[in-house]
Amino acid sequence: MDLDFFFYPSSVAVFGSFKRGAIAYEILRNIVEGGFEGKIIPVNPKGGTVEVAGRTFQIRERLDEPVDTAIIAIPAKLVPALMDEIGPLTKGAVVISAGFSEVGNEKLERELVRKARKHGVRVIGPNCAGIFGVHGKFFGSFEVRVKPGGLALISQSGAFGGAALAMGNDEGIGFSAFVSYGNGADLNESDFLEYFADDENTKVIALYIEGVKDGRRFMKALRYATSKKPVIILKAGKSASGAEAAASHTGSLAGSYEIYRAVFKQAGAIEVEEMEELFDAAKAFEMYSNAGKRVAIITNSGGPGVLATDKLEKLGLEVARLSDETIEGLRSFLPPQCSVKNPIDLIADADYERYKRTIEAVCKDENVDSILVICVPPIFISSEEIARAVIDANCDKPAVVNFMAGELVREGVKLLEEHGIKNFPTPERAARALMWLSER
């Protein structure tokens, strides 16, 4: 399915009020400030002008030329008539307006879809927060802008999507796209799974759903997407009360959670329990496509090494048994007080050389599939020094890092991120990242 006209448009029309603070104004501002290089046409029957980010736009009274995408933020009852009017001039419509099936107004929603289909227009929404095509510099939403990367976020809930984008910024995650599809009257989660599975800028797909309307179609789309790239799912509405809340939120049938869980597992999707896990999984898959179950732990502090060991075993991974050759190699350059059994404790004064050589030695061991590097720097060794050791180490196996904590490691974490290495703030979160990689 080709939805490039939504995520890589060359022209966009925005319909609504352009008073400062109005939704259409904020979306227009996001598009302009985000650096969109295509044609931008604000439309309102009252006409006039609007100034955004130092640019002045003439507000057209009606759309009078073709555009790839229309973003609509007008009262719900006026949307079907507008669709009839602009149908011959646009390929896609993002309907931000609420007041459709989510409040029991199914008839109005059916009319909107009927008018769109008459003209061959595809619809995202209604009752949604908009879309981002990050690599196309297109920010057609009122949510916070993000930096480019490999994660496509598909969210049934606009507010969840907005919070997730903000959290992703804090976690140092780059996005390829964001779509909030609301009621999913026309295009829904299955369409977006298929589209992003084939999108070359998307490396990982994250999906927040409350429920799906067509289970068979969803399963087919999910299987297709997971055959191409990792798909991470956060399912809401698992409890009876949660399912009821989902129905009133987006008009979804949440259905039996056990059925959903079985579908996710059968299709090879990665299911997570909470937002933090969604981003940890996304960070892991942005770095690596998969990993084996045998993990070597390298640390300069015994306690976090023990925590990591406990968590790895609890999650069903193995603390790798190092070969005699590797142990002898480590003994040849490590101080005698260091522990050369896994977890390998380099002790508090471990410097660049000690970390780098240990990572390289362990990486060569055939019993090791992946490495967990823990660093709790003492005040006399900078976190950047250890970050540089991780970056410079010659190792072709997945290496997940846990630098902690806070101010103490800020500069080291920044340096790692500049080289595409994501930090996991606790040993347990790093262990979980390795578990998700092992599931692929």
Coordinates of C-alpha atoms in Angstrom, one line a residue:
M1 CA 0.0 0.0 0.0
D2 CA 1.4 3.4 -1.0
L3 CA 0.7 6.1 1.6
D4 CA 3.7 8.3 0.7
F5 CA 1.3 11.2 0.0
F6 CA 0.7 11.3 3.8
F7 CA 4.2 10.8 5.0
Y8 CA 6.3 12.3 2.2
P9 CA 3.9 14.9 0.8
S10 CA 5.0 17.7 -1.6
S11 CA 1.9 19.9 -0.8
V12 CA -0.5 20.2 2.1
A13 CA -3.7 22.2 2.8
V14 CA -4.7 23.0 6.4
F15 CA -8.4 23.7 7.1
G16 CA -9.7 25.4 10.3
S17 CA -9.3 28.5 12.4
F18 CA -6.0 30.3 12.2
K19 CA -6.4 32.4 15.4
R20 CA -3.4 32.0 17.6
G21 CA -3.8 28.9 19.8
A22 CA -6.4 27.3 17.6
I23 CA -5.6 23.6 16.5
A24 CA -5.3 24.5 12.8
Y25 CA -3.0 27.4 13.6
E26 CA -0.8 25.1 15.9
I27 CA -0.6 22.5 13.2
L28 CA 0.3 25.1 10.6
R29 CA 3.0 26.4 12.9
N30 CA 4.5 22.9 13.4
I31 CA 4.6 22.3 9.7
V32 CA 6.4 25.6 9.0
E33 CA 8.8 25.5 12.0
G34 CA 9.5 21.8 11.2
G35 CA 11.1 22.9 7.9
F36 CA 8.6 21.5 5.4
E37 CA 9.8 22.2 1.9
G38 CA 6.6 21.7 0.0
K39 CA 3.6 23.9 -0.7
I40 CA 1.5 25.0 2.3
I41 CA -2.0 26.3 1.8
P42 CA -4.1 27.5 4.8
V43 CA -7.9 27.5 4.0
N44 CA -10.7 29.2 5.8
P45 CA -13.9 30.7 4.2
K46 CA -13.2 34.0 6.0
G47 CA -9.9 34.4 4.1
G48 CA -7.3 37.0 5.4
T49 CA -3.7 36.3 6.3
V50 CA -1.8 34.4 9.0
E51 CA 1.8 35.0 10.2
V52 CA 3.7 31.9 11.4
A53 CA 7.3 31.7 12.3
G54 CA 8.2 34.9 10.4
R55 CA 6.3 33.9 7.3
T56 CA 3.0 35.4 6.1
F57 CA 0.5 33.2 4.4
Q58 CA -2.6 34.2 2.4
I59 CA -5.6 32.2 3.8
R60 CA -7.6 30.9 0.9
E61 CA -11.3 30.9 1.1
R62 CA -11.5 27.5 -0.6
L63 CA -9.0 25.0 -2.0
D64 CA -8.6 25.7 -5.7
E65 CA -5.6 23.5 -6.6
P66 CA -4.5 19.9 -6.0
V67 CA -2.6 18.9 -2.9
D68 CA -1.2 15.6 -1.6
T69 CA -2.8 15.8 1.8
A70 CA -5.5 17.9 3.6
I71 CA -5.5 18.3 7.3
I72 CA -9.0 19.1 8.6
A73 CA -9.7 20.7 12.0
I74 CA -13.2 22.1 11.6
P75 CA -16.5 21.2 13.5
A76 CA -17.4 17.5 12.9
K77 CA -20.8 18.2 11.2
L78 CA -19.1 20.2 8.5
V79 CA -16.5 17.6 7.6
P80 CA -18.5 15.4 5.1
A81 CA -19.5 18.4 3.0
L82 CA -15.9 19.6 2.9
M83 CA -14.8 16.1 1.9
D84 CA -17.2 16.3 -1.1
E85 CA -15.8 19.7 -2.0
I86 CA -12.1 18.9 -1.8
G87 CA -12.3 15.2 -2.8
P88 CA -11.3 15.8 -6.5
L89 CA -8.2 17.8 -5.3
T90 CA -6.6 15.6 -2.7
K91 CA -5.3 12.1 -2.2
G92 CA -5.4 11.9 1.6
A93 CA -7.2 13.6 4.4
V94 CA -6.2 13.7 8.1
V95 CA -9.3 14.5 10.1
I96 CA -8.4 15.9 13.5
S97 CA -12.0 16.8 14.3
A98 CA -13.7 14.9 17.1
G99 CA -17.5 14.2 17.5
F100 CA -17.9 11.0 15.5
S101 CA -18.3 7.3 16.5
E102 CA -16.4 7.9 19.8
V103 CA -19.5 9.9 21.0
G104 CA -22.0 7.6 19.4
N105 CA -22.3 9.5 16.1
E106 CA -21.7 6.6 13.8
K107 CA -23.9 8.0 11.1
L108 CA -21.8 11.1 10.6
E109 CA -18.6 8.9 10.5
R110 CA -20.2 6.6 7.8
E111 CA -21.1 9.7 5.8
L112 CA -17.6 11.0 6.0
V113 CA -16.1 7.7 4.7
R114 CA -18.7 7.4 2.0
K115 CA -17.9 10.9 0.6
A116 CA -14.1 10.1 0.8
R117 CA -14.5 6.8 -1.0
K118 CA -16.6 8.4 -3.7
H119 CA -13.6 10.6 -4.6
G120 CA -10.9 7.9 -3.9
V121 CA -9.6 9.9 -0.9
R122 CA -7.9 7.9 2.0
V123 CA -8.7 9.1 5.5
I124 CA -6.7 9.1 8.7
G125 CA -9.0 9.7 11.8
P126 CA -11.4 11.2 12.6
N127 CA -10.7 12.1 16.3
C128 CA -6.9 12.0 15.9
A129 CA -3.8 14.1 16.6
G130 CA -2.3 14.0 13.1
I131 CA 0.8 12.6 11.5
F132 CA 4.6 13.1 11.1
G133 CA 6.7 12.1 8.2
V134 CA 10.0 13.0 9.9
H135 CA 12.3 12.2 7.0
G136 CA 10.1 14.3 4.7
K137 CA 10.3 17.2 7.3
F138 CA 6.5 17.0 7.6
F139 CA 5.0 17.6 11.0
G140 CA 1.3 17.6 10.4
S141 CA 0.2 17.4 14.0
F142 CA 0.0 19.6 17.1
E143 CA 2.3 17.2 19.0
V144 CA 6.0 17.9 19.9
R145 CA 8.4 17.6 17.0
V146 CA 11.1 14.8 17.1
K147 CA 14.5 14.2 15.5
P148 CA 14.9 11.8 12.6
G149 CA 15.6 8.1 13.2
G150 CA 14.2 4.6 12.6
L151 CA 11.1 4.3 14.8
A152 CA 7.6 4.5 13.3
L153 CA 5.0 5.1 16.1
I154 CA 1.4 4.0 15.3
S155 CA -1.0 5.1 18.0
Q156 CA -4.7 4.8 18.3
S157 CA -4.6 7.4 21.1
G158 CA -3.5 10.9 20.1
A159 CA -2.6 11.9 23.7
F160 CA -0.6 8.7 24.3
G161 CA 1.2 9.4 21.0
G162 CA 2.0 12.9 22.1
A163 CA 3.4 11.8 25.5
A164 CA 5.3 9.0 23.8
L165 CA 6.9 11.5 21.3
A166 CA 8.0 13.7 24.2
M167 CA 9.4 10.7 26.1
G168 CA 11.2 9.5 23.0
N169 CA 12.9 12.9 22.8
D170 CA 14.1 12.5 26.4
E171 CA 15.3 9.0 25.7
G172 CA 17.3 10.1 22.7
I173 CA 15.2 8.1 20.2
G174 CA 14.9 9.1 16.6
F175 CA 11.6 8.7 14.7
S176 CA 10.8 7.9 11.0
A177 CA 7.1 8.6 11.4
F178 CA 4.2 9.1 13.8
V179 CA 0.5 8.5 13.0
S180 CA -2.4 8.9 15.4
Y181 CA -5.4 7.3 13.7
G182 CA -8.1 7.8 16.3
N183 CA -11.4 6.1 15.3
G184 CA -9.7 4.4 12.3
A185 CA -12.8 4.9 10.1
D186 CA -10.9 4.2 6.9
L187 CA -7.2 3.6 7.4
N188 CA -6.3 1.7 10.6
E189 CA -3.5 -0.1 12.4
S190 CA -3.3 -2.9 9.7
D191 CA -2.8 -0.4 6.9
F192 CA 0.0 1.4 8.7
L193 CA 1.7 -1.9 9.7
E194 CA 1.9 -2.9 6.1
Y195 CA 3.0 0.5 4.9
F196 CA 5.8 1.0 7.5
A197 CA 7.0 -2.6 6.9
D198 CA 8.0 -1.5 3.4
D199 CA 9.2 2.0 4.4
E200 CA 12.9 2.2 4.0
N201 CA 13.4 4.8 6.7
T202 CA 11.6 2.7 9.3
K203 CA 13.8 0.2 11.2
V204 CA 11.3 -0.6 14.0
I205 CA 7.6 -0.3 14.4
A206 CA 5.9 0.5 17.7
L207 CA 2.1 0.1 18.0
Y208 CA -0.2 1.4 20.8
I209 CA -3.7 -0.2 20.4
E210 CA -6.8 -0.4 22.5
G211 CA -8.6 -2.8 20.1
V212 CA -9.0 -3.8 16.5
K213 CA -12.2 -4.1 14.4
D214 CA -11.0 -6.7 11.9
G215 CA -9.0 -9.4 13.7
R216 CA -8.2 -11.5 10.6
R217 CA -6.9 -8.5 8.7
F218 CA -4.8 -7.4 11.7
M219 CA -3.2 -10.8 12.1
K220 CA -2.3 -10.9 8.4
A221 CA -0.8 -7.3 8.5
L222 CA 1.1 -8.1 11.7
R223 CA 2.6 -11.2 10.3
Y224 CA 3.7 -9.3 7.2
A225 CA 5.3 -6.5 9.3
T226 CA 7.1 -8.9 11.7
S227 CA 8.6 -10.8 8.7
K228 CA 10.3 -7.5 7.7
K229 CA 11.3 -5.8 10.9
P230 CA 10.7 -5.8 14.7
V231 CA 7.2 -4.8 15.8
I232 CA 6.7 -3.7 19.5
I233 CA 3.2 -3.6 20.8
L234 CA 1.7 -1.9 23.9
K235 CA -1.9 -3.1 24.3
A236 CA -4.3 -1.1 26.5
G237 CA -7.7 -2.3 27.7
K238 CA -6.5 -5.6 29.1
S239 CA -8.8 -5.5 32.2
A240 CA -12.6 -5.5 32.0
S241 CA -12.6 -1.8 33.2
G242 CA -9.8 -0.9 30.8
A243 CA -11.8 -2.5 27.9
E244 CA -14.8 -0.4 28.8
A245 CA -12.7 2.8 28.9
A246 CA -11.3 1.9 25.5
A247 CA -14.8 1.6 24.0
S248 CA -15.7 5.1 25.2
H249 CA -12.3 6.5 24.1
T250 CA -12.0 5.5 20.5
G251 CA -15.1 3.4 20.0
S252 CA -12.9 0.2 20.0
L253 CA -13.8 -3.3 20.8
A254 CA -11.0 -4.3 23.1
G255 CA -12.0 -8.0 23.2
S256 CA -10.4 -10.7 25.2
Y257 CA -6.8 -9.9 26.1
E258 CA -5.8 -13.6 26.0
I259 CA -6.8 -13.7 22.3
Y260 CA -4.7 -10.6 21.5
R261 CA -1.7 -12.0 23.5
A262 CA -1.9 -15.3 21.5
V263 CA -2.0 -13.3 18.2
F264 CA 1.0 -11.2 19.1
K265 CA 3.0 -14.3 20.1
Q266 CA 2.0 -16.3 17.0
A267 CA 2.9 -13.4 14.7
G268 CA 6.3 -12.9 16.4
A269 CA 5.6 -9.4 17.7
I270 CA 7.3 -8.1 20.9
E271 CA 4.7 -7.3 23.5
V272 CA 5.6 -4.8 26.3
E273 CA 3.8 -3.9 29.5
E274 CA 4.4 -0.2 29.8
M275 CA 5.7 3.0 28.0
E276 CA 9.2 2.7 29.5
E277 CA 9.5 -0.8 28.1
L278 CA 8.3 0.3 24.7
F279 CA 11.2 2.8 24.4
D280 CA 13.8 0.4 25.8
A281 CA 12.8 -2.2 23.2
A282 CA 12.8 0.5 20.5
K283 CA 16.3 1.6 21.5
A284 CA 17.6 -2.0 21.4
F285 CA 16.2 -2.7 18.0
E286 CA 17.4 0.6 16.6
M287 CA 20.9 -0.6 17.4
Y288 CA 20.6 -4.4 16.6
S289 CA 18.2 -6.7 14.8
N290 CA 18.7 -9.6 17.2
A291 CA 21.0 -11.4 19.7
G292 CA 21.6 -14.8 21.2
K293 CA 20.8 -15.8 24.8
R294 CA 24.4 -16.1 26.2
V295 CA 25.4 -12.9 27.8
A296 CA 28.8 -11.7 29.2
I297 CA 28.6 -9.0 31.8
I298 CA 31.5 -6.5 32.2
T299 CA 31.3 -4.2 35.1
N300 CA 33.4 -2.0 37.4
S301 CA 31.1 -2.5 40.3
G302 CA 30.0 -5.8 41.8
G303 CA 26.5 -4.9 43.0
P304 CA 25.1 -3.9 39.6
G305 CA 26.8 -7.0 38.1
V306 CA 24.9 -9.2 40.5
L307 CA 21.6 -7.4 39.8
A308 CA 22.2 -7.9 36.0
T309 CA 22.9 -11.6 36.6
D310 CA 19.7 -12.1 38.6
K311 CA 17.6 -10.3 36.0
L312 CA 19.1 -12.1 33.0
E313 CA 18.5 -15.5 34.5
K314 CA 14.9 -14.5 35.5
L315 CA 14.2 -13.4 31.9
G316 CA 15.4 -16.8 30.6
L317 CA 18.8 -15.7 29.3
E318 CA 22.1 -17.3 30.2
V319 CA 25.2 -15.8 31.9
A320 CA 27.7 -17.1 29.4
R321 CA 30.4 -19.6 30.6
L322 CA 33.6 -18.1 29.4
S323 CA 36.2 -20.4 27.7
D324 CA 39.4 -21.3 29.5
E325 CA 41.2 -19.4 26.7
T326 CA 39.2 -16.2 27.4
I327 CA 39.8 -16.5 31.2
E328 CA 43.6 -16.9 30.7
G329 CA 43.6 -14.0 28.3
L330 CA 41.9 -11.8 30.8
R331 CA 44.2 -12.8 33.6
S332 CA 47.2 -11.8 31.4
F333 CA 46.3 -8.1 31.6
L334 CA 43.8 -7.5 34.4
P335 CA 45.0 -6.8 38.0
P336 CA 44.9 -9.9 40.3
Q337 CA 42.0 -8.4 42.4
C338 CA 39.7 -8.4 39.3
S339 CA 37.2 -11.3 38.9
V340 CA 37.6 -13.0 35.5
K341 CA 34.5 -15.2 35.9
N342 CA 31.3 -13.9 34.3
P343 CA 30.2 -11.3 35.5
I344 CA 33.7 -9.9 35.0
D345 CA 34.4 -7.3 37.7
L346 CA 37.1 -4.8 36.5
I347 CA 36.9 -3.0 40.0
A348 CA 36.3 0.7 40.6
D349 CA 39.5 2.1 39.0
A350 CA 38.9 0.5 35.6
D351 CA 40.1 2.9 32.9
Y352 CA 39.8 3.1 29.1
E353 CA 42.4 0.4 28.4
R354 CA 40.9 -2.1 30.9
Y355 CA 37.4 -1.8 29.5
K356 CA 38.5 -1.8 25.8
R357 CA 40.7 -4.9 26.1
T358 CA 38.2 -6.8 28.2
I359 CA 35.3 -6.1 25.7
E360 CA 37.6 -7.2 22.8
A361 CA 38.7 -10.4 24.6
V362 CA 35.2 -11.4 25.6
C363 CA 33.8 -10.6 22.2
K364 CA 36.1 -13.3 20.6
D365 CA 34.7 -16.0 22.9
E366 CA 32.4 -18.4 20.9
N367 CA 30.4 -19.0 24.1
V368 CA 29.3 -15.4 24.1
D369 CA 26.4 -14.0 22.0
S370 CA 26.1 -10.5 23.4
I371 CA 27.7 -8.2 26.0
L372 CA 26.3 -6.1 28.8
V373 CA 28.7 -3.3 29.8
I374 CA 28.1 -1.6 33.2
C375 CA 29.8 1.5 34.3
V376 CA 29.4 3.3 37.6
P377 CA 32.4 5.8 37.3
P378 CA 34.2 6.9 40.5
I379 CA 34.8 10.7 40.7
F380 CA 38.4 10.3 39.5
I381 CA 37.5 8.6 36.1
S382 CA 35.3 10.4 33.6
S383 CA 32.3 8.6 32.1
E384 CA 33.5 9.9 28.7
E385 CA 36.7 7.8 29.0
I386 CA 34.7 4.6 29.4
A387 CA 32.3 5.6 26.7
R388 CA 35.2 6.1 24.4
A389 CA 36.4 2.5 25.3
V390 CA 33.0 1.1 24.3
I391 CA 33.0 3.0 21.1
D392 CA 36.6 2.1 20.1
A393 CA 36.5 -1.6 21.1
N394 CA 36.7 -3.9 18.1
C395 CA 33.6 -6.1 18.6
D396 CA 31.0 -7.3 16.1
K397 CA 28.5 -8.7 18.7
P398 CA 25.6 -6.8 20.2
A399 CA 26.8 -4.7 23.2
V400 CA 24.2 -3.1 25.5
V401 CA 25.4 -0.5 28.0
N402 CA 24.3 0.6 31.4
F403 CA 26.0 3.8 32.5
M404 CA 24.7 5.1 35.8
A405 CA 23.7 7.5 37.2
G406 CA 22.4 11.0 36.4
E407 CA 24.9 13.8 36.3
L408 CA 27.8 11.4 36.9
V409 CA 27.4 9.9 33.5
R410 CA 25.7 12.6 31.5
E411 CA 28.7 13.4 29.2
G412 CA 29.5 9.8 28.7
V413 CA 25.9 8.9 27.7
K414 CA 25.9 11.9 25.3
L415 CA 29.1 10.7 23.6
L416 CA 27.7 7.1 23.3
E417 CA 24.5 8.5 21.7
E418 CA 26.5 10.5 19.2
H419 CA 27.9 7.2 18.0
G420 CA 24.5 5.5 17.9
I421 CA 24.9 3.6 21.2
K422 CA 21.8 3.9 23.5
N423 CA 22.2 3.9 27.3
F424 CA 19.9 1.9 29.6
P425 CA 19.7 3.6 33.0
T426 CA 19.6 0.5 35.1
P427 CA 21.1 -3.1 34.9
E428 CA 17.6 -4.5 34.8
R429 CA 16.5 -2.4 31.9
A430 CA 19.6 -3.3 30.0
A431 CA 19.0 -7.0 30.7
R432 CA 15.4 -6.7 29.4
A433 CA 16.7 -5.1 26.2
L434 CA 18.9 -8.1 25.6
M435 CA 15.9 -10.4 26.2
W436 CA 13.9 -8.6 23.5
L437 CA 16.8 -8.9 21.1
S438 CA 17.0 -12.7 21.8
E439 CA 13.2 -13.0 21.0
R440 CA 14.0 -12.1 17.3

